[in-house]
CSV table of C-alpha atoms in Angstrom, one decimal:
chain,number,residue,atom,x,y,z
V,1,MET,CA,29.4,-5.5,-0.4
V,2,ARG,CA,26.9,-8.2,0.3
V,3,GLU,CA,26.6,-9.1,-3.4
V,4,ILE,CA,30.3,-9.6,-4.0
V,5,LEU,CA,31.1,-11.5,-0.7
V,6,PRO,CA,30.6,-15.0,-2.1
V,7,VAL,CA,33.3,-14.5,-4.7
V,8,LEU,CA,35.6,-12.8,-2.2
V,9,ALA,CA,35.1,-15.6,0.3
V,10,GLY,CA,36.2,-18.0,-2.4
V,11,TRP,CA,39.4,-16.0,-3.1
V,12,HIS,CA,40.1,-15.8,0.7
V,13,ALA,CA,39.6,-19.5,1.2
V,14,ALA,CA,42.0,-20.3,-1.7
V,15,GLY,CA,44.7,-18.0,-0.2
V,16,ILE,CA,44.4,-15.5,-3.1
V,17,PRO,CA,45.1,-11.9,-2.0
V,18,PHE,CA,42.9,-9.1,-3.2
V,19,GLY,CA,42.4,-5.4,-2.8
V,20,LEU,CA,39.2,-4.2,-1.2
V,21,ALA,CA,38.0,-0.6,-1.4
V,22,THR,CA,35.2,0.4,0.9
V,23,VAL,CA,33.3,3.7,1.1
V,24,VAL,CA,33.7,4.8,4.7
V,25,ALA,CA,32.3,8.4,4.4
V,26,VAL,CA,30.5,10.6,2.0
V,27,SER,CA,29.6,14.3,1.9
V,28,ARG,CA,27.1,16.2,-0.2
V,29,SER,CA,25.8,14.3,-3.2
V,30,ALA,CA,27.4,10.9,-3.7
V,31,PRO,CA,26.2,8.0,-5.9
V,32,ARG,CA,27.0,5.2,-3.4
V,33,GLY,CA,26.8,5.3,0.4
V,34,PRO,CA,29.0,4.0,3.2
V,35,GLY,CA,29.7,0.3,2.9
V,36,ALA,CA,29.7,0.2,-0.9
V,37,ALA,CA,32.7,-1.8,-2.0
V,38,MET,CA,34.9,-2.7,-5.0
V,39,ALA,CA,37.4,-5.5,-5.1
V,40,VAL,CA,40.3,-6.3,-7.5
V,41,GLY,CA,41.4,-9.9,-7.5
V,42,PRO,CA,43.3,-12.4,-9.6
V,43,ASP,CA,43.9,-11.6,-13.3
V,44,ASP,CA,42.7,-8.0,-12.5
V,45,GLU,CA,39.1,-9.2,-12.1
V,46,VAL,CA,36.9,-6.3,-10.7
V,47,LEU,CA,33.8,-6.8,-8.6
V,48,GLY,CA,31.5,-4.2,-7.2
V,49,SER,CA,31.5,-0.4,-7.4
V,50,VAL,CA,32.2,2.6,-5.2
V,51,SER,CA,31.0,5.5,-7.3
V,52,GLY,CA,29.0,4.2,-10.2
V,53,GLY,CA,31.9,4.7,-12.6
V,54,CYS,CA,33.3,8.1,-11.6
V,55,VAL,CA,36.5,7.0,-9.8
V,56,GLU,CA,36.7,3.2,-10.5
V,57,GLY,CA,39.8,3.6,-12.7
V,58,ALA,CA,41.8,5.3,-10.0
V,59,VAL,CA,40.5,2.8,-7.4
V,60,PHE,CA,41.6,-0.1,-9.6
V,61,GLU,CA,45.2,1.2,-9.5
V,62,LEU,CA,45.0,1.8,-5.8
V,63,ALA,CA,43.8,-1.7,-5.1
V,64,GLN,CA,46.7,-3.1,-7.1
V,65,GLU,CA,49.2,-0.9,-5.2
V,66,VAL,CA,48.0,-2.0,-1.7
V,67,VAL,CA,48.1,-5.7,-2.7
V,68,ALA,CA,51.7,-5.2,-3.9
V,69,SER,CA,52.8,-3.1,-0.9
V,70,GLY,CA,50.7,-4.7,1.8
V,71,GLU,CA,49.9,-1.2,3.1
V,72,PRO,CA,46.3,0.1,3.3
V,73,ARG,CA,45.5,3.5,1.9
V,74,LEU,CA,42.9,6.1,2.9
V,75,GLU,CA,41.9,8.3,-0.1
V,76,THR,CA,39.3,11.0,-0.7
V,77,PHE,CA,37.8,11.8,-4.1
V,78,GLY,CA,35.9,14.9,-5.0
V,79,TYR,CA,34.9,17.0,-8.0
V,80,SER,CA,37.5,19.3,-9.6
V,81,ASP,CA,36.2,22.5,-11.1
V,82,GLU,CA,39.5,23.2,-12.7
V,83,ASP,CA,39.7,20.0,-14.7
V,84,ALA,CA,36.4,18.3,-15.6
V,85,PHE,CA,38.3,15.3,-16.8
V,86,ALA,CA,40.3,14.8,-13.5
V,87,VAL,CA,39.6,11.9,-11.3
V,88,GLY,CA,36.5,12.9,-9.3
V,89,LEU,CA,32.8,12.8,-8.8
V,90,THR,CA,30.9,14.8,-11.4
V,91,CYS,CA,27.9,14.9,-9.1
V,92,GLY,CA,29.8,17.4,-6.9
V,93,GLY,CA,30.1,15.2,-3.9
V,94,GLU,CA,33.0,13.6,-2.1
V,95,ILE,CA,33.7,10.1,-1.0
V,96,THR,CA,36.4,8.7,1.3
V,97,LEU,CA,37.7,5.2,0.7
V,98,LEU,CA,39.7,2.7,2.7
V,99,VAL,CA,41.6,0.5,0.3
V,100,ARG,CA,43.2,-2.4,1.9
V,101,PRO,CA,44.8,-5.8,1.0
V,102,VAL,CA,42.9,-8.8,2.2
V,103,THR,CA,44.8,-12.0,2.9
V,104,ALA,CA,44.2,-15.0,5.2
V,105,ALA,CA,46.9,-13.5,7.5
V,106,SER,CA,45.7,-9.9,7.5
V,107,ASP,CA,42.0,-10.7,7.9
V,108,PRO,CA,41.5,-14.3,9.3
V,109,ALA,CA,37.8,-13.7,10.2
V,110,PHE,CA,36.8,-12.8,6.6
V,111,GLY,CA,35.6,-16.3,5.8
V,112,ALA,CA,33.5,-16.5,8.9
V,113,VAL,CA,31.9,-13.1,8.2
V,114,ALA,CA,31.1,-14.1,4.7
V,115,ALA,CA,29.5,-17.4,5.9
V,116,SER,CA,27.4,-15.4,8.5
V,117,VAL,CA,26.2,-13.0,5.8
V,118,ALA,CA,25.3,-15.9,3.5
V,119,GLY,CA,23.4,-17.6,6.3
V,120,GLY,CA,21.5,-14.6,7.4
V,121,GLU,CA,23.3,-14.3,10.7
V,122,PRO,CA,23.8,-10.7,11.8
V,123,VAL,CA,27.4,-9.5,12.1
V,124,THR,CA,29.3,-6.2,12.2
V,125,VAL,CA,32.8,-5.7,10.9
V,126,ALA,CA,34.8,-2.9,12.6
V,127,THR,CA,37.8,-1.7,10.6
V,128,VAL,CA,40.4,0.8,11.6
V,129,VAL,CA,40.4,3.7,9.2
V,130,ASP,CA,42.9,6.2,10.7
V,131,GLY,CA,44.8,7.0,13.9
V,132,PRO,CA,47.4,5.3,16.2
V,133,ALA,CA,46.1,1.8,15.5
V,134,PRO,CA,46.9,-0.6,12.7
V,135,ARG,CA,45.1,0.8,9.7
V,136,GLY,CA,43.0,-1.9,8.0
V,137,ALA,CA,42.8,-4.0,11.2
V,138,THR,CA,39.4,-5.7,11.6
V,139,LEU,CA,37.3,-6.9,14.4
V,140,ALA,CA,34.2,-9.1,13.6
V,141,VAL,CA,31.4,-8.7,16.1
V,142,TRP,CA,28.4,-11.1,16.4
V,143,PRO,CA,25.7,-10.8,19.0
V,144,ASP,CA,27.4,-13.5,21.1
V,145,ARG,CA,31.1,-13.5,20.1
V,146,THR,CA,33.9,-11.7,18.4
V,147,ALA,CA,36.9,-12.6,16.2
V,148,SER,CA,40.3,-10.8,15.6
V,149,THR,CA,41.4,-7.6,17.2
V,150,LEU,CA,42.0,-3.9,16.5
V,151,GLY,CA,45.2,-3.8,18.4
V,152,THR,CA,44.3,-3.2,22.1
V,153,ASP,CA,41.9,-4.8,24.5
V,154,GLY,CA,40.3,-1.5,25.5
V,155,LEU,CA,39.7,-0.5,21.9
V,156,ASP,CA,38.2,-4.0,21.2
V,157,ILE,CA,35.8,-3.7,24.2
V,158,ALA,CA,34.6,-0.2,23.3
V,159,VAL,CA,34.1,-1.0,19.6
V,160,THR,CA,32.4,-4.3,20.4
V,161,ALA,CA,29.7,-2.5,22.5
V,162,ASP,CA,29.1,0.1,19.7
V,163,ALA,CA,29.2,-2.5,17.0
V,164,ARG,CA,26.4,-4.5,18.6
V,165,GLY,CA,24.3,-1.3,19.0
V,166,GLU,CA,24.7,-0.5,15.3
V,167,LEU,CA,24.0,-4.1,14.4
V,168,ALA,CA,20.6,-3.8,16.0
V,169,LEU,CA,19.9,-0.8,13.8
V,170,GLY,CA,21.4,-2.3,10.7
V,171,ALA,CA,23.6,0.8,10.4
V,172,SER,CA,27.1,1.4,9.0
V,173,VAL,CA,28.9,4.5,10.5
V,174,LEU,CA,32.2,6.0,11.5
V,175,ARG,CA,33.1,6.1,15.2
V,176,HIS,CA,36.0,7.7,17.1
V,177,TYR,CA,37.9,6.5,20.1
V,178,GLY,CA,41.1,7.0,22.1
V,179,PRO,CA,44.0,4.5,21.5
V,180,ARG,CA,42.6,2.3,24.2
V,181,GLY,CA,38.9,2.8,23.5
V,182,GLU,CA,38.4,6.0,25.4
V,183,ARG,CA,35.0,7.4,24.6
V,184,ARG,CA,35.8,11.1,24.8
V,185,GLU,CA,38.7,11.0,22.4
V,186,ASP,CA,38.9,10.9,18.6
V,187,ALA,CA,42.4,9.7,17.9
V,188,VAL,CA,41.3,6.5,16.3
V,189,THR,CA,38.6,6.4,13.5
V,190,VAL,CA,36.8,3.1,13.1
V,191,PHE,CA,34.3,2.1,10.4
V,192,LEU,CA,31.5,-0.1,11.6
V,193,GLN,CA,29.8,-2.0,8.8
V,194,SER,CA,26.7,-3.9,9.8
V,195,PHE,CA,25.4,-6.9,7.9
V,196,ALA,CA,21.9,-7.3,9.3
V,197,PRO,CA,19.6,-9.9,7.7
V,198,PRO,CA,17.5,-8.5,4.9
V,199,PRO,CA,14.3,-6.8,5.9
V,200,ARG,CA,11.0,-8.6,5.4
V,201,MET,CA,8.3,-7.8,2.9
V,202,LEU,CA,5.0,-9.5,3.6
V,203,VAL,CA,2.6,-9.5,0.7
V,204,PHE,CA,-1.0,-10.6,1.4
V,205,GLY,CA,-3.2,-11.7,-1.5
V,206,ALA,CA,-1.8,-13.9,-4.3
V,207,ILE,CA,-3.1,-11.9,-7.2
V,208,ASP,CA,-1.3,-10.6,-10.3
V,209,TYR,CA,-0.4,-7.4,-8.5
V,210,ALA,CA,1.2,-9.4,-5.7
V,211,ALA,CA,3.5,-11.2,-8.2
V,212,ALA,CA,4.7,-7.8,-9.5
V,213,VAL,CA,5.1,-6.3,-6.0
V,214,ALA,CA,7.0,-9.5,-4.8
V,215,ARG,CA,9.3,-9.2,-7.9
V,216,ILE,CA,10.2,-5.6,-7.2
V,217,GLY,CA,10.6,-6.3,-3.4
V,218,ASP,CA,13.0,-9.1,-4.2
V,219,PHE,CA,14.9,-6.8,-6.5
V,220,LEU,CA,15.2,-4.1,-3.7
V,221,GLY,CA,16.7,-6.7,-1.4
V,222,TYR,CA,13.8,-7.7,0.8
V,223,ARG,CA,13.1,-11.2,2.0
V,224,VAL,CA,9.6,-11.6,0.4
V,225,THR,CA,6.8,-13.8,1.6
V,226,VAL,CA,3.4,-14.0,-0.2
V,227,CYS,CA,0.5,-15.3,1.9
V,228,ASP,CA,-3.0,-16.2,0.8
V,229,ALA,CA,-5.7,-18.4,2.2
V,230,ARG,CA,-6.6,-19.7,-1.2
V,231,PRO,CA,-4.3,-22.5,-2.4
V,232,VAL,CA,-5.4,-22.2,-6.0
V,233,PHE,CA,-3.8,-18.8,-6.1
V,234,ALA,CA,-0.9,-19.3,-3.6
V,235,THR,CA,1.3,-21.5,-5.8
V,236,PRO,CA,5.1,-21.0,-6.0
V,237,LYS,CA,5.1,-21.2,-9.8
V,238,ARG,CA,3.2,-17.8,-10.0
V,239,PHE,CA,6.0,-16.0,-8.2
V,240,PRO,CA,9.8,-15.4,-8.5
V,241,ALA,CA,12.1,-18.2,-7.4
V,242,GLY,CA,13.3,-16.4,-4.3
V,243,VAL,CA,9.9,-15.6,-2.9
V,244,GLU,CA,8.4,-17.7,-0.1
V,245,VAL,CA,4.7,-18.6,-0.7
V,246,VAL,CA,2.5,-19.5,2.3
V,247,VAL,CA,-1.1,-20.9,2.3
V,248,ASP,CA,-2.8,-19.6,5.4
V,249,TRP,CA,-5.3,-17.0,6.6
V,250,PRO,CA,-3.5,-13.7,6.5
V,251,HIS,CA,-4.2,-12.5,10.0
V,252,ARG,CA,-3.3,-15.9,11.4
V,253,TYR,CA,0.0,-16.0,9.5
V,254,LEU,CA,0.9,-12.4,10.5
V,255,GLY,CA,0.0,-13.1,14.2
V,256,GLY,CA,2.7,-15.9,14.3
V,257,THR,CA,5.3,-13.9,12.4
V,258,ASP,CA,7.9,-11.5,13.9
V,259,THR,CA,8.1,-8.0,12.4
V,260,ASP,CA,10.3,-5.1,13.2
V,261,ASP,CA,10.8,-1.5,12.3
V,262,ARG,CA,12.1,-2.4,8.8
V,263,THR,CA,9.3,-4.7,7.8
V,264,VAL,CA,7.0,-3.8,4.9
V,265,ILE,CA,3.4,-5.1,4.8
V,266,CYS,CA,1.4,-4.9,1.6
V,267,VAL,CA,-2.2,-5.9,1.8
V,268,LEU,CA,-3.5,-6.7,-1.7
V,269,THR,CA,-6.4,-9.1,-0.7
V,270,HIS,CA,-9.1,-6.5,-1.5
V,271,ASP,CA,-11.6,-8.4,0.5
V,272,PRO,CA,-13.0,-7.3,3.9
V,273,LYS,CA,-13.0,-10.7,5.4
V,274,PHE,CA,-9.3,-10.9,4.8
V,275,ASP,CA,-8.4,-7.2,5.0
V,276,VAL,CA,-10.0,-6.1,8.3
V,277,PRO,CA,-8.6,-8.8,10.7
V,278,LEU,CA,-5.3,-8.6,8.9
V,279,LEU,CA,-5.0,-4.9,9.3
V,280,GLU,CA,-6.2,-5.1,12.9
V,281,GLU,CA,-3.1,-7.2,13.6
V,282,ALA,CA,-0.7,-5.2,11.3
V,283,LEU,CA,-1.5,-1.8,12.7
V,284,ARG,CA,-0.8,-2.8,16.2
V,285,ARG,CA,2.7,-4.2,15.6
V,286,PRO,CA,6.1,-2.8,14.5
V,287,ALA,CA,6.5,-2.1,10.7
V,288,ALA,CA,8.1,0.5,8.5
V,289,TYR,CA,5.3,0.5,6.0
V,290,ILE,CA,1.7,-0.8,6.0
V,291,GLY,CA,-0.2,-0.3,2.7
V,292,ALA,CA,-3.5,-1.6,1.5
V,293,MET,CA,-4.9,-1.7,-2.0
V,294,GLY,CA,-8.4,-0.5,-2.9
V,295,SER,CA,-10.4,2.5,-4.1
V,296,ARG,CA,-11.0,5.5,-2.0
V,297,ARG,CA,-14.5,4.3,-1.2
V,298,THR,CA,-13.0,0.9,-0.2
V,299,HIS,CA,-10.5,2.7,2.0
V,300,ASP,CA,-13.2,4.8,3.8
V,301,GLU,CA,-15.3,1.7,4.4
V,302,ARG,CA,-12.2,-0.3,5.6
V,303,ARG,CA,-11.1,2.5,7.9
V,304,ALA,CA,-14.6,2.7,9.4
V,305,ARG,CA,-14.6,-1.1,10.1
V,306,LEU,CA,-11.2,-0.8,11.7
V,307,ALA,CA,-12.4,2.0,13.9
V,308,GLU,CA,-15.4,0.0,15.0
V,309,ALA,CA,-12.9,-2.8,15.9
V,310,GLY,CA,-11.2,-0.5,18.4
V,311,LEU,CA,-8.2,0.8,16.5
V,312,THR,CA,-7.1,4.3,17.6
V,313,ARG,CA,-6.7,7.3,15.4
V,314,ALA,CA,-2.9,7.0,15.7
V,315,GLU,CA,-3.0,3.4,14.7
V,316,LEU,CA,-5.3,4.1,11.7
V,317,ASP,CA,-3.0,6.9,10.5
V,318,ARG,CA,-0.2,4.4,10.0
V,319,LEU,CA,-2.1,2.9,7.1
V,320,ARG,CA,-1.1,4.0,3.6
V,321,SER,CA,-4.2,3.5,1.6
V,322,PRO,CA,-4.7,3.5,-1.3
V,323,LEU,CA,-1.1,2.3,-1.4
V,324,GLY,CA,1.5,3.7,-3.8
V,325,LEU,CA,2.4,7.1,-5.3
V,326,ASP,CA,0.3,8.8,-7.9
V,327,LEU,CA,2.1,7.7,-11.1
V,328,GLY,CA,-1.0,7.0,-13.1
V,329,ALA,CA,-0.1,3.3,-13.0
V,330,ARG,CA,-2.4,0.8,-14.7
V,331,THR,CA,-0.6,-2.5,-15.1
V,332,PRO,CA,0.4,-4.7,-12.2
V,333,GLU,CA,4.1,-3.9,-13.0
V,334,GLU,CA,3.4,-0.2,-13.0
V,335,VAL,CA,1.5,-0.4,-9.7
V,336,ALA,CA,4.4,-2.3,-8.2
V,337,VAL,CA,6.7,0.6,-9.2
V,338,SER,CA,4.4,3.1,-7.5
V,339,VAL,CA,4.3,1.0,-4.3
V,340,ALA,CA,8.1,0.6,-4.3
V,341,ALA,CA,8.5,4.3,-4.9
V,342,GLU,CA,6.3,5.1,-1.8
V,343,ILE,CA,8.2,2.6,0.3
V,344,VAL,CA,11.6,4.1,-0.7
V,345,ALA,CA,10.3,7.7,-0.2
V,346,LEU,CA,9.0,6.8,3.3
V,347,ARG,CA,12.2,5.1,4.2
V,348,TRP,CA,14.5,8.0,3.3
V,349,GLY,CA,12.2,11.0,3.8
V,350,GLY,CA,11.6,11.7,0.1
V,351,SER,CA,8.7,13.9,-1.0
V,352,GLY,CA,7.7,11.8,-4.0
V,353,ALA,CA,7.8,15.0,-6.1
V,354,PRO,CA,9.7,15.2,-9.4
V,355,LEU,CA,13.3,16.2,-8.8
V,356,THR,CA,12.9,18.9,-11.4
V,357,THR,CA,10.5,20.7,-9.1
V,358,THR,CA,12.6,20.4,-5.9
V,359,ALA,CA,15.8,22.2,-4.7
V,360,GLY,CA,18.6,21.3,-2.4
V,361,ALA,CA,20.3,17.9,-1.8
V,362,ILE,CA,19.0,15.0,-3.9
V,363,HIS,CA,20.1,12.4,-1.3
V,364,HIS,CA,18.4,13.2,2.1
V,365,PRO,CA,20.7,13.0,5.1
V,366,VAL,CA,20.4,9.8,7.2
V,367,ALA,CA,19.8,10.2,10.9
V,368,PRO,CA,22.8,9.0,13.0
């Protein structure tokens, strides 16, 4: 959704109606998660995807129908054993889509939401999916304000509280309420879609490997910063256009930078005078991933120095070193792939093993 919002905002501002299909629930194996979106606009232009191609043809027709009728639709698509060519998901999963018309009248806050997402301001959009409330009605929730309504004050109040909680987690989920926001009822189903600012990736050490890691981090949707104390290496021309480059001592820069439980820290400096004070700071603050480059001997020596500096066993155990998965990588680009693979595996609970050697669900369940 984030990728197609700029174009959708342009349609909305120009008063052009469009159909918007959003994945609100998935079960078993599904190619796209909740929040994935596809829009059909003027001249049958299609943006985005909800299934990677499995059901897009049917969704295209649904989007045209809801724009013509003005009535939102809730549709579920799954795999059909009887007819392999039927509309469905060949991966065996099931997705539920809310397909709704978007106009200036039906969704007056759409432009403000798009502007917030573009500007990195956190916002959650709550949309009625089912029940005795106007299907397709939306409520935009920021940390300090709201816009629009789901139909009743009680429902707006309850959903606003939950939306701000999910926004802090960056989560997109279904929630159930009574018609007036009663917590112990499930008559009204509401989809909360959070647009939190992109997570940070902090890369320390402006070497060739850093350029490759920064490139793949940018591709994965991180806001990437590369930091090095050596100005001859820390030059913007050596890195992708969207990457911030900072000249500073790594530990000093990190000490003045906010991190959270989504932040990724990659230490590629490979020099004790940079590594040790930097990791002292990193291992004592919130982060999803802290990895450091180096041989096993370098790792052992670095860990001993950190222990001497007073870090606890629990703090030291947070360090992923040598960083990356065992792919046999050689080039900077291959090493970047191994680092990214480890970050993704740690984020979603993957084993890092070849899928041909594993059994069960391919996509690990996400904790509520």
